[in-house]
Amino acid sequence: RCPHCGTPVEGPEDAFCCSGCRMAGAIIEGAGLERYYREREAYAPRPDPLPEGWDAVPVEEGSDGLCEIRLHVDGLRCASCVWVTENILLQTAGVEEATVSYATGRASLRWDPREVSLASLAGTIATLGYHPRVLGSEGTPDRDLLQRLGVATFLALNIMLIYVSLYAGWFSSMEERWVKLFQWTSLALATPVALWCAVPFFTGAVSGLRHRVLHMDLPIALAVGVLYVHGVVVTLTEGHAYLDSMAMLVALLLAGRMLESRGRRKAAEAAVSLAAEAPASARREVSGGVEVVPAEELEVGDLIDVGAGEELAADGTVEAGEGLVRMAILTGEAEPVPVAPDDRVVAGSVLEDGALTVRVEAVGRETVLQQMAEQLRISADRSARPTSTDRIAPWFTAATLVVATATFVMWGLAVSPERGMTTAVAVLVVACPCALALSRPLAAAAGLGAAARRGLLFRSADALLDLVDVDTVALDKTGTVTGGDMTVLEADDDVLRIAAGLERYSSHPVARAITREAARREIPLPKADVVKEEPGVGVTGEVDGRRWSLVSGGPGVVHLRDDDSDETSGGPDAPRPEGRDIPGGQIRLGDAVRPDSRRAVQGLAELGLELVLLTGDHLEVAERIAGEAGVSHVVAEVDPAGKAEWIRTQRTGDHRVAFAGDGLNDGPGLAEADVGIAMGTGAASSILVADGVVSVRSLVPIEAGVRAARACRRAIRVNQIRSIGYNVVAVSAAAAGWINPLVAAILMPLSSAMVIWGASRVEVALK
C-alpha cells in the first residue's frame, strides 16, 4: 500500500501511488513530523489538484499587515491528521498562527501576504491530502458513518433472517447441504460488516493501544474479530457460528455512534450570518459630493451619509442630522432609539427615520458587530467533554480482557484448547459492551425526542444533559419573555381613535402599534388632514376639524395634545409644546409579556431554578416586565458584552447558567452560557450558535426541556447500573462454563433490549 494514502500499489513497500503522495511524504519528512505515520488512526486521503481561484478569495487584513481567514478542511480522519496539518502550516515561512479543529473541521490561519499567499497555504493543505474550502460550502457531515450504518443494518437484518432458518432447522432436522448453504451465505454477508463497517472500532482500538488508553472500542473490536474468525472456521469445518450476533452488534453500535456524532459534528458558522447584517457598501462624503465605496474601504475619520431605511456600515458618532435608529443589533429592543449629533451608532443598526451623517470610528474587525461575530466563531469550536461511559470504559475493558484471558487459559489447561476458546468467546460475547455503550446514546436520543416533541430542539446530547446541572436561568426580555413587537399597553378609545387617524399612513413602529391596536378594538380610523411628521419629535394633523399633535412623553409613552385648546397661546399656529395635554391623552406602549410566560417561569422556579431577567432595556421597563412574568431578579441596561460578562461572572461563582434569547445581540450571551437556548423566531445567528432552539412562541418548552434532561440523566444512570449488573452476572456464568456461545449470543441482544426499554422510560417519566 501507498505509505501516505493506503492505495494498493505494485512494487516495494515504500512505493507511493502518485507524485502527490510522494510530495506529501516529502513535506512531512522535511518538517520532521515522521511520527505522524506511526500514530495516525487512518490513512490520509489521496491528494487531489487544488481548484483555482484561491487568489480571489476575500481575506481580512489587520492593521499590522497580516491577513486572516477561516477555512473548512475536509478529510481530517483522526487527531494525527489535525496535528500534522497544523504543524506543517506553522513551519511554513510567513505563517504567524495556524489552528485546526477536529471537532468542527475548521482551520484558522494568520499570515504575512508578503511572504506567502493564501493559494500557497491552501495548496499545502491539499498536498497533504486534505481539501480546504471556503466557509459556507461545507459538505454533509457524517456521510462515511451513515454509509457504514446503512450497509451494516441491511446486511445484519438479512443475516438474522438466515439464522432464523438455521435455528428452525434444529427442530426439523435440516439437511446438511442446506445448513452449509445458509452458513456460506451468512458468511458472505457478514464479511463486509466485519471488514468494512466495523473499521471505526478497529481503528479506535489500535489508536487506544498506541496511546496506552483502554476504551470501549477495544472489547468491541475483539468481539467482532473473534466472532468473525470463529464464523469462518466453523463454516469451513463444523459447528455453529454467531455471525448474526456479530452483524447486529456492529449495526447497533454504529447507530449509537451516529446518534452521538450528529449533533457534535454539526458546527454551524454563526458568524457568517451575523456579519451579513452589515451592508456591503456605504456612501462616503468626498470633496464635491458623495461616492459609493465597499464597506471594507472605509477608514476611521470618514464621513458617511445614511438615509431612512438604510443600515450603517461602520461604528461611529452622529456628526449631523437626527433620526430614529433601530438598535436591535446591540440592545435587542423593538423600540427605535432617537439619535442626534454626538450620539454613538453601530454597524448593522437600521435608520428607520430621518437622515444622518456619521463620522466613522471603527471599521472591519473593530466594530461591535464583528467582535460579536468573533465570539460566536470561538464558541463554535468548543470541544465535547468526556462522558461517564468514557470514564467507565477503561475499567470495563480491562476487566473483560482479564476475565476472557483467564477463562481461556484455565479451561484450555483443564479440558482442551478448543473448550478454552469456546468459553472465552462466550465471555466476550456475553460481556459485549453493547448495552453499556448504548446506554447513553439511546437514553439521550429519547430525551432529545421528548424535548423536541414539547418544542425544544437540542443540537446534541451534551447540550441536553448540560441542562441537568443548570441552577440559574437568565431570560432576555424582548422576543423571549415578551412577544417582541411594540404594542399599546394602555389607552382610552377616544384617544386611540385620534392617534390612529394621525398615524394611519406612517410606517413608524409606534404608528404601527397604534393602528394595530385600533383595528383590534374595531375602532374606525378617522380621516386626518394637514398631517406633518417630524422625525424624532412627533406628528401633527387635523382630525374632526381640530388640530392635534402626538409627541413623545418619555420611554414607552406618547401624549395626545389639543393644539386648538383655549389654553393654547398663539392659536392654531402655536408651537406644539404649548398645546394642552387632554385628559386621559396618554398612550403607554411597550412589549407585552407572552400569555404563558408567567406559567413557564413558575414551573422553572418549582424545579429549584433561579430566574433572572437579563436585558438591555431601561430598568423601569424591565422591572415592569419582570413583575408581570413573575421573575424576581432583574439585570437591566446591559449591552451584549455586558450580558456575556454577567453570565461569565455567575459561572466563575460556581453557578451553571442557561440563557434564553432571540436577538443578534444575544449571541455572545448564548455562546458564554453553559446552555444557550434561542427562540426559533429570533435572529439566524442566535439560532445557529445556540445549544437548543425553541420552535414555538413560548417559554414553556424550556421547562419541559429541563424535565426531559433530568429524566434522561436518570435513565442513563439506571441503564448503566443495569448493564454493569448484567455483565457481572453474565460474565461470571460464562467464565464458569454455564453459558455457551449460543446462549451468550441470545443474551447479548436481550441486554440491549433492556437498555432500549430503559431509554423508553424517559417519555413515560414526563407524562
Coordinates of N, CA and C in Angstrom, one line a residue, residues 309-416:
G309 N -34.2 53.9 6.2 CA -34.3 52.6 5.7 C -33.0 51.9 5.5
E310 N -31.8 52.6 5.6 CA -30.5 52.1 5.3 C -29.8 51.6 6.6
E311 N -28.9 50.6 6.4 CA -28.1 50.1 7.5 C -26.8 50.8 7.6
L312 N -26.3 50.9 8.8 CA -25.0 51.6 9.0 C -23.9 50.6 8.7
A313 N -22.9 51.0 8.0 CA -21.8 50.2 7.6 C -20.6 50.2 8.5
A314 N -20.6 51.0 9.5 CA -19.5 51.1 10.4 C -19.9 51.7 11.8
D315 N -19.1 51.5 12.8 CA -19.4 52.2 14.1 C -19.0 53.6 14.0
G316 N -19.7 54.5 14.7 CA -19.3 55.9 14.6 C -20.2 56.8 15.5
T317 N -20.0 58.1 15.3 CA -20.7 59.1 16.1 C -21.5 60.0 15.1
V318 N -22.7 60.3 15.4 CA -23.5 61.2 14.6 C -22.9 62.6 14.5
E319 N -22.6 63.0 13.3 CA -22.0 64.3 13.1 C -23.0 65.3 12.8
A320 N -24.1 65.0 12.1 CA -25.1 65.9 11.8 C -26.4 65.1 11.5
G321 N -27.6 65.8 11.7 CA -28.8 65.1 11.4 C -29.5 64.5 12.7
E322 N -30.7 64.1 12.5 CA -31.4 63.4 13.6 C -32.3 62.3 13.0
G323 N -32.6 61.3 13.8 CA -33.4 60.3 13.3 C -33.7 59.2 14.4
L324 N -34.4 58.1 14.0 CA -34.7 57.0 14.8 C -33.9 55.8 14.3
V325 N -33.1 55.2 15.2 CA -32.3 54.1 14.8 C -32.8 52.9 15.6
R326 N -33.0 51.8 14.8 CA -33.4 50.5 15.5 C -32.1 49.8 15.8
M327 N -31.8 49.7 17.1 CA -30.5 49.2 17.6 C -30.7 47.8 18.1
A328 N -31.6 47.0 17.5 CA -31.7 45.6 17.9 C -30.4 44.8 17.8
I329 N -29.5 45.2 16.9 CA -28.3 44.5 16.8 C -27.4 44.7 18.0
L330 N -27.7 45.7 18.8 CA -26.9 46.0 20.1 C -27.7 45.7 21.3
T331 N -29.0 46.2 21.3 CA -29.8 46.1 22.5 C -30.8 45.0 22.5
G332 N -31.3 44.6 21.3 CA -32.3 43.6 21.1 C -33.7 44.1 21.3
E333 N -33.8 45.5 21.6 CA -35.2 46.0 21.9 C -35.9 46.4 20.6
A334 N -37.2 46.3 20.7 CA -38.0 46.6 19.5 C -38.2 48.1 19.2
E335 N -38.1 48.9 20.2 CA -38.4 50.3 20.0 C -37.1 51.0 19.5
P336 N -37.3 51.8 18.4 CA -36.2 52.6 17.9 C -35.7 53.6 18.9
V337 N -34.4 54.0 18.7 CA -33.8 54.9 19.7 C -33.6 56.2 18.9
P338 N -34.0 57.4 19.5 CA -33.8 58.7 18.8 C -32.3 59.0 19.0
V339 N -31.7 59.5 17.9 CA -30.3 59.9 17.9 C -30.1 61.3 17.4
A340 N -29.1 61.9 17.8 CA -28.8 63.3 17.4 C -27.3 63.5 17.4
P341 N -26.8 64.6 17.0 CA -25.3 64.8 17.0 C -24.7 64.4 18.3
D342 N -23.5 63.8 18.2 CA -22.7 63.3 19.3 C -23.2 61.9 19.8
D343 N -24.3 61.4 19.3 CA -24.7 60.1 19.8 C -24.0 59.0 19.0
R344 N -23.7 57.9 19.7 CA -23.0 56.8 19.1 C -23.9 55.8 18.4
V345 N -23.5 55.3 17.2 CA -24.3 54.3 16.5 C -23.3 53.2 16.1
V346 N -23.9 52.0 15.7 CA -23.1 50.8 15.5 C -23.4 50.2 14.1
A347 N -22.5 49.5 13.5 CA -22.7 48.9 12.2 C -23.8 47.8 12.4
G348 N -24.6 47.7 11.3 CA -25.7 46.8 11.3 C -27.0 47.3 11.8
S349 N -27.0 48.4 12.6 CA -28.2 49.0 13.0 C -28.9 49.8 11.8
V350 N -30.2 50.0 11.9 CA -31.0 50.5 10.8 C -31.6 51.8 11.2
L351 N -31.4 52.8 10.3 CA -32.0 54.1 10.4 C -33.4 54.0 9.9
E352 N -34.4 54.0 10.8 CA -35.8 53.8 10.4 C -36.4 55.1 9.9
D353 N -35.9 56.3 10.4 CA -36.5 57.5 10.0 C -35.4 58.6 10.2
G354 N -35.5 59.6 9.3 CA -34.5 60.7 9.4 C -33.4 60.5 8.4
A355 N -32.3 61.4 8.6 CA -31.1 61.3 7.8 C -29.9 61.7 8.7
L356 N -28.8 61.0 8.5 CA -27.7 61.2 9.4 C -26.4 61.3 8.6
T357 N -25.5 62.0 9.1 CA -24.1 62.0 8.7 C -23.3 61.5 9.9
V358 N -22.6 60.4 9.6 CA -21.9 59.7 10.7 C -20.4 59.7 10.5
R359 N -19.6 60.1 11.5 CA -18.2 60.0 11.4 C -17.7 58.6 11.9
V360 N -17.0 58.0 11.0 CA -16.5 56.6 11.3 C -15.5 56.5 12.4
E361 N -15.7 55.6 13.4 CA -14.8 55.5 14.5 C -14.2 54.0 14.5
A362 N -14.9 53.1 13.9 CA -14.4 51.7 13.9 C -14.9 51.0 12.7
V363 N -14.0 50.3 12.0 CA -14.3 49.5 10.8 C -13.8 48.1 10.9
G364 N -14.4 47.2 10.1 CA -13.9 45.9 10.0 C -14.0 45.1 11.3
R365 N -12.9 44.5 11.7 CA -12.9 43.7 12.9 C -13.1 44.5 14.2
E366 N -12.9 45.8 14.2 CA -13.0 46.6 15.4 C -14.5 47.0 15.7
T367 N -15.4 46.8 14.8 CA -16.8 47.1 15.0 C -17.4 46.2 16.1
V368 N -18.4 46.6 16.7 CA -19.1 45.8 17.7 C -19.7 44.6 17.0
L369 N -20.2 44.7 15.8 CA -20.8 43.6 15.1 C -19.7 42.5 14.9
Q370 N -18.5 42.9 14.4 CA -17.5 41.9 14.1 C -16.9 41.3 15.4
Q371 N -16.9 42.0 16.5 CA -16.4 41.5 17.7 C -17.4 40.4 18.3
M372 N -18.7 40.7 18.1 CA -19.8 39.7 18.4 C -19.6 38.5 17.5
A373 N -19.3 38.7 16.2 CA -19.1 37.6 15.3 C -17.9 36.7 15.7
E374 N -16.9 37.4 16.2 CA -15.7 36.6 16.6 C -16.0 35.8 17.8
Q375 N -16.8 36.3 18.8 CA -17.1 35.5 19.9 C -18.0 34.2 19.5
L376 N -18.8 34.4 18.5 CA -19.6 33.3 18.0 C -18.7 32.3 17.3
R377 N -17.7 32.7 16.6 CA -16.7 31.8 15.9 C -16.0 31.0 17.0
I378 N -15.6 31.6 18.1 CA -14.9 30.9 19.1 C -15.8 29.9 19.7
S379 N -17.0 30.2 20.0 CA -17.9 29.3 20.6 C -18.2 28.0 19.8
A380 N -18.1 28.2 18.5 CA -18.4 27.0 17.6 C -17.4 25.9 17.7
D381 N -16.2 26.2 18.3 CA -15.1 25.2 18.3 C -15.0 24.6 19.7
R382 N -16.0 24.8 20.6 CA -16.0 24.2 21.9 C -16.0 22.6 21.7
S383 N -15.1 22.0 22.5 CA -15.0 20.6 22.4 C -15.9 19.9 23.3
A384 N -16.2 18.6 23.0 CA -17.1 17.8 23.8 C -16.4 17.3 25.1
R385 N -17.0 17.2 26.2 CA -16.4 16.7 27.4 C -16.5 15.2 27.4
P386 N -15.6 14.5 28.2 CA -15.8 13.0 28.3 C -17.1 12.7 29.1
T387 N -17.7 11.6 28.7 CA -18.9 11.1 29.3 C -18.6 10.1 30.4
S388 N -19.7 9.8 31.2 CA -19.5 8.8 32.2 C -19.1 7.5 31.7
T389 N -19.7 7.2 30.5 CA -19.3 5.9 29.8 C -17.8 5.9 29.5
D390 N -17.3 7.0 29.0 CA -15.8 7.1 28.7 C -15.0 6.8 30.0
R391 N -15.5 7.3 31.1 CA -14.7 7.0 32.4 C -14.8 5.6 32.8
I392 N -16.0 5.0 32.6 CA -16.2 3.6 33.0 C -15.4 2.6 32.1
A393 N -15.4 3.0 30.8 CA -14.9 2.1 29.7 C -13.5 1.5 30.0
P394 N -12.5 2.2 30.4 CA -11.2 1.6 30.7 C -11.3 0.4 31.7
W395 N -12.0 0.6 32.8 CA -12.1 -0.4 33.8 C -12.9 -1.6 33.3
F396 N -14.0 -1.3 32.5 CA -14.8 -2.4 32.0 C -14.0 -3.2 31.0
T397 N -13.2 -2.5 30.1 CA -12.4 -3.1 29.1 C -11.4 -4.0 29.7
A398 N -10.7 -3.4 30.7 CA -9.6 -4.2 31.4 C -10.2 -5.5 32.0
A399 N -11.3 -5.3 32.7 CA -11.9 -6.4 33.4 C -12.3 -7.5 32.4
T400 N -12.9 -7.1 31.3 CA -13.4 -8.1 30.3 C -12.2 -8.8 29.7
L401 N -11.1 -8.1 29.4 CA -9.9 -8.8 28.8 C -9.3 -9.8 29.8
V402 N -9.2 -9.3 31.1 CA -8.6 -10.2 32.1 C -9.4 -11.5 32.3
V403 N -10.8 -11.3 32.4 CA -11.6 -12.5 32.6 C -11.6 -13.4 31.3
A404 N -11.6 -12.8 30.1 CA -11.6 -13.7 28.9 C -10.3 -14.4 28.8
T405 N -9.2 -13.7 29.1 CA -7.9 -14.4 29.0 C -7.8 -15.5 30.1
A406 N -8.2 -15.2 31.3 CA -8.1 -16.2 32.4 C -9.0 -17.4 32.1
T407 N -10.2 -17.1 31.5 CA -11.1 -18.2 31.1 C -10.4 -19.1 30.1
F408 N -9.8 -18.5 29.1 CA -9.2 -19.3 28.0 C -8.1 -20.2 28.6
V409 N -7.2 -19.6 29.4 CA -6.1 -20.3 30.0 C -6.6 -21.5 30.9
M410 N -7.5 -21.2 31.8 CA -8.0 -22.2 32.8 C -8.7 -23.3 32.1
W411 N -9.6 -23.0 31.2 CA -10.4 -24.1 30.5 C -9.5 -24.8 29.5
G412 N -8.5 -24.1 28.9 CA -7.6 -24.7 28.0 C -6.7 -25.7 28.7
L413 N -6.3 -25.4 29.9 CA -5.4 -26.3 30.6 C -6.2 -27.5 31.2
A414 N -7.4 -27.1 31.7 CA -8.2 -28.1 32.4 C -8.9 -29.1 31.5
V415 N -9.3 -28.6 30.3 CA -10.1 -29.5 29.4 C -9.4 -29.6 28.1
S416 N -9.5 -28.5 27.3 CA -8.8 -28.6 26.0 C -8.7 -27.1 25.5

